[in-house]
Coordinates of C-alpha atoms and ligand atoms in Angstrom, one line a residue:
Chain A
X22 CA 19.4 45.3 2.6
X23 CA 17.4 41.9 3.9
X24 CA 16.5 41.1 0.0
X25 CA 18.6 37.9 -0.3
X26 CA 17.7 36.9 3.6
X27 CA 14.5 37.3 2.3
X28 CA 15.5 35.0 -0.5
X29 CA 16.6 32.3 1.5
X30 CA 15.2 29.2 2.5
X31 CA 16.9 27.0 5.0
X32 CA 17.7 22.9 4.5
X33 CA 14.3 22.3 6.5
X34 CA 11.9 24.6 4.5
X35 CA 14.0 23.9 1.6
X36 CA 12.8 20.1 2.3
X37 CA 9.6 21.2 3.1
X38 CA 8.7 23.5 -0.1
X39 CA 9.6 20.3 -2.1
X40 CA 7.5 17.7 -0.9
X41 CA 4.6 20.8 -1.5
X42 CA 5.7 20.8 -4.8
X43 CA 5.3 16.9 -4.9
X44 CA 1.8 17.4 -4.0
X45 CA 1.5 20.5 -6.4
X46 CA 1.2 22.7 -3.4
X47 CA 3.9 24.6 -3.3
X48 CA 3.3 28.7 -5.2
X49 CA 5.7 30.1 -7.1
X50 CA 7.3 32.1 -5.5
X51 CA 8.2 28.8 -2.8
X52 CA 9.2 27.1 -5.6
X53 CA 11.9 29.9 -6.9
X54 CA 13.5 29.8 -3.2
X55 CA 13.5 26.8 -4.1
X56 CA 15.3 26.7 -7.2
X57 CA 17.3 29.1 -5.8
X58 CA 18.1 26.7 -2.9
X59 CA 19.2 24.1 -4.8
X60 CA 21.3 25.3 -7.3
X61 CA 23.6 25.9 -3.9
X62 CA 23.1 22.8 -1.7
X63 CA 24.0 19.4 -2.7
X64 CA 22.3 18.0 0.2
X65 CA 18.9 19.5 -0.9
X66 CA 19.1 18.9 -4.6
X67 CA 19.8 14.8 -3.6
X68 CA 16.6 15.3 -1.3
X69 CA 14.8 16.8 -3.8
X70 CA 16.0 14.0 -6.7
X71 CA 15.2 11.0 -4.5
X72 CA 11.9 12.8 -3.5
X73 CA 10.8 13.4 -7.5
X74 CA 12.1 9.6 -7.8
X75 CA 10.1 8.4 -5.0
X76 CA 6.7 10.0 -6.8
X77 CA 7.6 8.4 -10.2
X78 CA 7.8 5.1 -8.2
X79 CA 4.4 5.6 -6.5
X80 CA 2.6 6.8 -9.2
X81 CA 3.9 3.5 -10.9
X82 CA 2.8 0.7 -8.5
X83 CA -0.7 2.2 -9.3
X84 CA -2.1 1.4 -5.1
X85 CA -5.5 0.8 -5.0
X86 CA -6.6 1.4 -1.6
X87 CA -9.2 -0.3 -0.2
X88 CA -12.2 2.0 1.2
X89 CA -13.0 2.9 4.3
X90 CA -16.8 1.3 3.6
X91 CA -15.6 -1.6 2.4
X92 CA -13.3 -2.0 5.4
X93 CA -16.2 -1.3 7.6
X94 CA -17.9 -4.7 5.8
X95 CA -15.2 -6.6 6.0
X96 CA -15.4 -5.7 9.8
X97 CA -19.1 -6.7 9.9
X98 CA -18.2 -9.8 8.4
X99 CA -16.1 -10.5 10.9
X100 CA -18.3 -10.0 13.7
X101 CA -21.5 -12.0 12.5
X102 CA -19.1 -14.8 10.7
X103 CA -20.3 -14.6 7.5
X104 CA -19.5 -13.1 4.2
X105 CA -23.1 -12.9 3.1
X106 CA -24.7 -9.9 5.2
X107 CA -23.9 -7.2 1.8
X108 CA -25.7 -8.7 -0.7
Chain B
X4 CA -0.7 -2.2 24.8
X5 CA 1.3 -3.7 21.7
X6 CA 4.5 -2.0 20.7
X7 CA 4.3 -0.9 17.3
X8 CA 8.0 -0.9 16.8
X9 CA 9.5 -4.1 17.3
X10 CA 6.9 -7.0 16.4
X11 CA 9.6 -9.2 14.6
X12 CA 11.6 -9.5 18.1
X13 CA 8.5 -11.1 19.9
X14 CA 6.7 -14.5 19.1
X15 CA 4.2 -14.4 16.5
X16 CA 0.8 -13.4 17.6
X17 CA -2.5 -13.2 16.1
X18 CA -4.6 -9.6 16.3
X19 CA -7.7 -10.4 14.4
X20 CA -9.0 -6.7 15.9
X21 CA -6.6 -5.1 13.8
X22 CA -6.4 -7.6 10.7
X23 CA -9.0 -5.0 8.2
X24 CA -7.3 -1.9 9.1
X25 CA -3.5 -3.6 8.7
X26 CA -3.9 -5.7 6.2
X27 CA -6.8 -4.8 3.8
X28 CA -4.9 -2.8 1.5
X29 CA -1.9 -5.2 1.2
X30 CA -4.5 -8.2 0.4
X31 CA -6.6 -6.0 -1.8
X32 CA -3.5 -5.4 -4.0
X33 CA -2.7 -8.5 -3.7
X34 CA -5.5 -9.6 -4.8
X35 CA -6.8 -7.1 -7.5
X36 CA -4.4 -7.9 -10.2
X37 CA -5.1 -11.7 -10.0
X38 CA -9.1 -11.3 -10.3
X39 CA -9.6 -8.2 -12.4
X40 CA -12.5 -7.7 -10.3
X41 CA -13.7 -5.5 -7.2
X42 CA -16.2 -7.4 -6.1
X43 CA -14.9 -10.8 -6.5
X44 CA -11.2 -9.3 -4.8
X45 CA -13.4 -8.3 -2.4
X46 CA -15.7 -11.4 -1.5
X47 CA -12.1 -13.5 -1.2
X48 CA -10.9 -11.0 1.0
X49 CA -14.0 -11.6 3.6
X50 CA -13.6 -14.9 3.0
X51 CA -9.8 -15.0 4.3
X52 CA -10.8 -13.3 7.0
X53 CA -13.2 -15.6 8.2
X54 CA -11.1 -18.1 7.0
X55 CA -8.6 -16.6 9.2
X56 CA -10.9 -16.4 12.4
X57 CA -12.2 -20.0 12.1
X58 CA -8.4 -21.2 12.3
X59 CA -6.2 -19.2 14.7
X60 CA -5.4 -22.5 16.5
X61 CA -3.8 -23.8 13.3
X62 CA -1.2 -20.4 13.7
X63 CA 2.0 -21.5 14.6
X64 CA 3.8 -18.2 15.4
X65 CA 6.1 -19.4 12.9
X66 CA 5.7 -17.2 10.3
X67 CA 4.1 -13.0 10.1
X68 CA 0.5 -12.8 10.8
X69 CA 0.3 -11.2 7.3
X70 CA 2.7 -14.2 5.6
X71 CA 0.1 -16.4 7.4
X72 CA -3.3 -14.6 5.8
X73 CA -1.8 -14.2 2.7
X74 CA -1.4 -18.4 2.5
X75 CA -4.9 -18.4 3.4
X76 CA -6.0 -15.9 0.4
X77 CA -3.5 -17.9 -2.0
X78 CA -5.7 -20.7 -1.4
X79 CA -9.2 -18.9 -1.5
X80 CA -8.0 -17.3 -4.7
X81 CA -7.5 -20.8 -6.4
X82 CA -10.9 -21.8 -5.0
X83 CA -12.1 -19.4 -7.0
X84 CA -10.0 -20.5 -10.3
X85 CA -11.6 -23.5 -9.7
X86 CA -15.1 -22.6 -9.4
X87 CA -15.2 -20.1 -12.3
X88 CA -13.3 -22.7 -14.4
X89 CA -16.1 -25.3 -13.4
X90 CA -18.6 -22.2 -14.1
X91 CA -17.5 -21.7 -17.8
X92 CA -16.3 -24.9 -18.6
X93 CA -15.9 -24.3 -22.1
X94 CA -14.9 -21.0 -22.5
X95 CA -11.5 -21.2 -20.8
X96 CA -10.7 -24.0 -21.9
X97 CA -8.1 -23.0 -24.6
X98 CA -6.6 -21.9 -21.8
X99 CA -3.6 -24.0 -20.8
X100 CA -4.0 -25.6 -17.0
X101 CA -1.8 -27.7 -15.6
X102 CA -2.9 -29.9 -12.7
X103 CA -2.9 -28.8 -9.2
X104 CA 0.7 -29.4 -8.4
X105 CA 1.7 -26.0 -10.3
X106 CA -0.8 -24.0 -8.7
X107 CA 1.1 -21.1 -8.4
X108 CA 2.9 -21.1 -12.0
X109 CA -0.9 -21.5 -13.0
X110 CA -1.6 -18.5 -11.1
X111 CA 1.2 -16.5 -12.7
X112 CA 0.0 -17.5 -16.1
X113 CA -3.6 -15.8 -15.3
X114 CA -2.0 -12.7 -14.0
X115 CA 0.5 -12.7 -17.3
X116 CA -2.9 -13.1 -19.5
X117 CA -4.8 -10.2 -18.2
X118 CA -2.8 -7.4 -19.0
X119 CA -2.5 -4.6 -21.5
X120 CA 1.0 -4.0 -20.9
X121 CA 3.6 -6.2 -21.0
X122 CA 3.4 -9.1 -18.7
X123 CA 6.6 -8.1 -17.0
X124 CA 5.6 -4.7 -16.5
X125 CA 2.4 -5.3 -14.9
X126 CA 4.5 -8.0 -12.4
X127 CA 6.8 -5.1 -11.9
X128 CA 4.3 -2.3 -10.6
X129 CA 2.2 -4.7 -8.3
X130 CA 5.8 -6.2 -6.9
X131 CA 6.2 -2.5 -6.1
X132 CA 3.3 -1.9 -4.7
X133 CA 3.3 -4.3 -2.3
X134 CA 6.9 -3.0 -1.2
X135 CA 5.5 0.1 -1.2
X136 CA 2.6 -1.2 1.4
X137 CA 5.3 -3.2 3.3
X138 CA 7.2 -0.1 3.7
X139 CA 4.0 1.9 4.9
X140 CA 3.6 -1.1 7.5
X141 CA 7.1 -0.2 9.1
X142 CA 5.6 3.4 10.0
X143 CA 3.3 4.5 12.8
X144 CA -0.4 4.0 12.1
X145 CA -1.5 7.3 12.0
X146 CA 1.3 8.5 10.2
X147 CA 1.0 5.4 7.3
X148 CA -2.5 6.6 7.2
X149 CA -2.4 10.1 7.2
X150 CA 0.6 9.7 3.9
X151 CA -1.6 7.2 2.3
X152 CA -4.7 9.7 2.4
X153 CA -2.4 12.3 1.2
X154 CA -0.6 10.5 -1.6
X155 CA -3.0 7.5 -2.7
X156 CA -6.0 8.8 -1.8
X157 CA -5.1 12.2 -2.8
X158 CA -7.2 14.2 -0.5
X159 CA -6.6 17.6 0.1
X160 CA -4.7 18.7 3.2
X161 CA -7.8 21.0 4.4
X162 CA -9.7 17.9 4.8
X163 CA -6.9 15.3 6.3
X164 CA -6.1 18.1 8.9
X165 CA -9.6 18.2 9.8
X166 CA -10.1 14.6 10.5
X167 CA -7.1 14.1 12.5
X168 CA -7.3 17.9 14.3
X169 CA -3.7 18.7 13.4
X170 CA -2.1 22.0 11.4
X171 CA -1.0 21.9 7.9
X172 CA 2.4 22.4 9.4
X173 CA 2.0 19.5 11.3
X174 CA 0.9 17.7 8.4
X175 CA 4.1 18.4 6.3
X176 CA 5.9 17.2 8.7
X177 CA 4.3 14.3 9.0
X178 CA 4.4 13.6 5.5
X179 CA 8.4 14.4 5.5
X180 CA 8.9 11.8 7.5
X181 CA 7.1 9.1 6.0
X182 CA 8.8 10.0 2.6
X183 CA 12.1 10.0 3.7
X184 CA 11.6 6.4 5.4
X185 CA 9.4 5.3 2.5
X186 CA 12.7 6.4 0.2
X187 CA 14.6 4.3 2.6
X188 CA 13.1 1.7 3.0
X189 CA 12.8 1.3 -1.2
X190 CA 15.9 2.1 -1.4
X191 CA 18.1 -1.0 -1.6
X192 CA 15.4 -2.8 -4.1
X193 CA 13.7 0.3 -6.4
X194 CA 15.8 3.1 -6.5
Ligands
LIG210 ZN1 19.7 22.7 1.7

């Protein structure tokens, strides 16, 4: 019988099914190993709180990256020495 | 060949090469929640730069190159106070400024008047932000930018692996890593 080998995920792919399942990646059955995983290991479970924290927090500060275009003209500003070459 | 790990044990030096792709997004944010505008966050930003460029000799290695740009956009983002008070004369005037030695209190007050949540709130998330940014400054480039595709950007992993020829596996591991020193690194002030 291999059905609970089958069943188990070790600390790393534990770790690694729940930043998937940060990103919504993770299927289900990943995420019942999961489960499964960390109804067992403390050290996993802190992981996977601190990870579920660290989200929250992102999705909180709200980043607003800056694009890659307008990186490219703030390059090209830089170069010719002026500001004025986008408008 | 700069180090990437240790910058704060040498001397301050100026980069300018690498100032858009460092900094952008840390000035940007900066920047955004005192404007309210893309376009006019943006135009200061150049502007700093330049600003930036046209006075490297007045860099004393005293303080971070970034601490440094950042006085410079302080300054360009008051300019620009200025001239849109000057523009609208009227129309901000029930607005209460003080003279110019409060300039930053004076900033604070736009940034409290802008919002649609609490003042304190909105204070709160950019604050974190910017850690957040700092943090992201502390890892490798290509690992900051490969997590800030992934999580800010939110791009999908099919197209990240693509642009940076590496496996999904390699991916997740990537992005393991720069959470668990993001978490770190936030640790002692967010969580
Ligand atoms: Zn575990």
């Amino acid at each position: 019988m291999k059905g609970i080998s089958i069943m188990k995920l070790s600390c790393t792919e534990a770790a690694s099914v729940c930043n998937k399942a940060e990103y919504k990646e993770a299927n289900l059955r990943e995420k019942l190993r999961l489960r499964l995983h960390l109804f067992f290991c403390k050290t996993c479970k802190d992981y996977h709180q601190n990870n579920r924290k660290l989200t929250g927090l992102i999705k909180k500060a709200d980043i607003k990256p800056c694009s890659a275009e307008q990186k490219e003209i703030f390059k090209q500003h830089m170069k010719n020495g002026s500001s004025k070459t986008s408008k | 060949m700069r180090e990437a790990n240790h910058p704060k044990m040498e001397e301050n030096q100026l980069d300018p090469e690498k100032w858009v792709d460092r900094y952008s997004d840390y000035l940007f944010n900066y920047t955004i929640v005192r404007v309210n505008d893309r376009e006019v966050a943006n135009d200061i930003i150049s502007e700093t730069f330049l600003a930036g460029l046209n006075s490297m000799k007045n860099f004393k290695g005293e303080a971070s190159e970034r601490t440094w740009l950042i006085s410079i956009l302080k300054r360009k983002i008051i300019d620009h106070y200025r001239k849109s008070n000057s523009n609208k004369g009227q129309a901000e005037l029930k607005m209460n400024f003080p003279d110019s030695e409060n300039e930053g209190d004076w900033l604070e007050e736009r940034v409290a008047d802008l919002s649609d949540m609490t003042a304190e709130d909105q204070m709160e998330n950019r604050e974190l932000g910017l850690a957040i940014l700092d943090c992201l400054d502390q890892l490798n480039e290509k690992q900051a930018k490969i997590f800030k595709m992934k999580t800010i950007d939110g791009l999908d992993t099919e197209t990240i692996c693509n642009e940076f020829n590496i496996s999904p596996s390699n991916l997740w591991v990537i992005i393991h890593r720069a959470r668990t020193s993001l978490a770190k690194c936030l640790e002692k002030n967010w969580f």
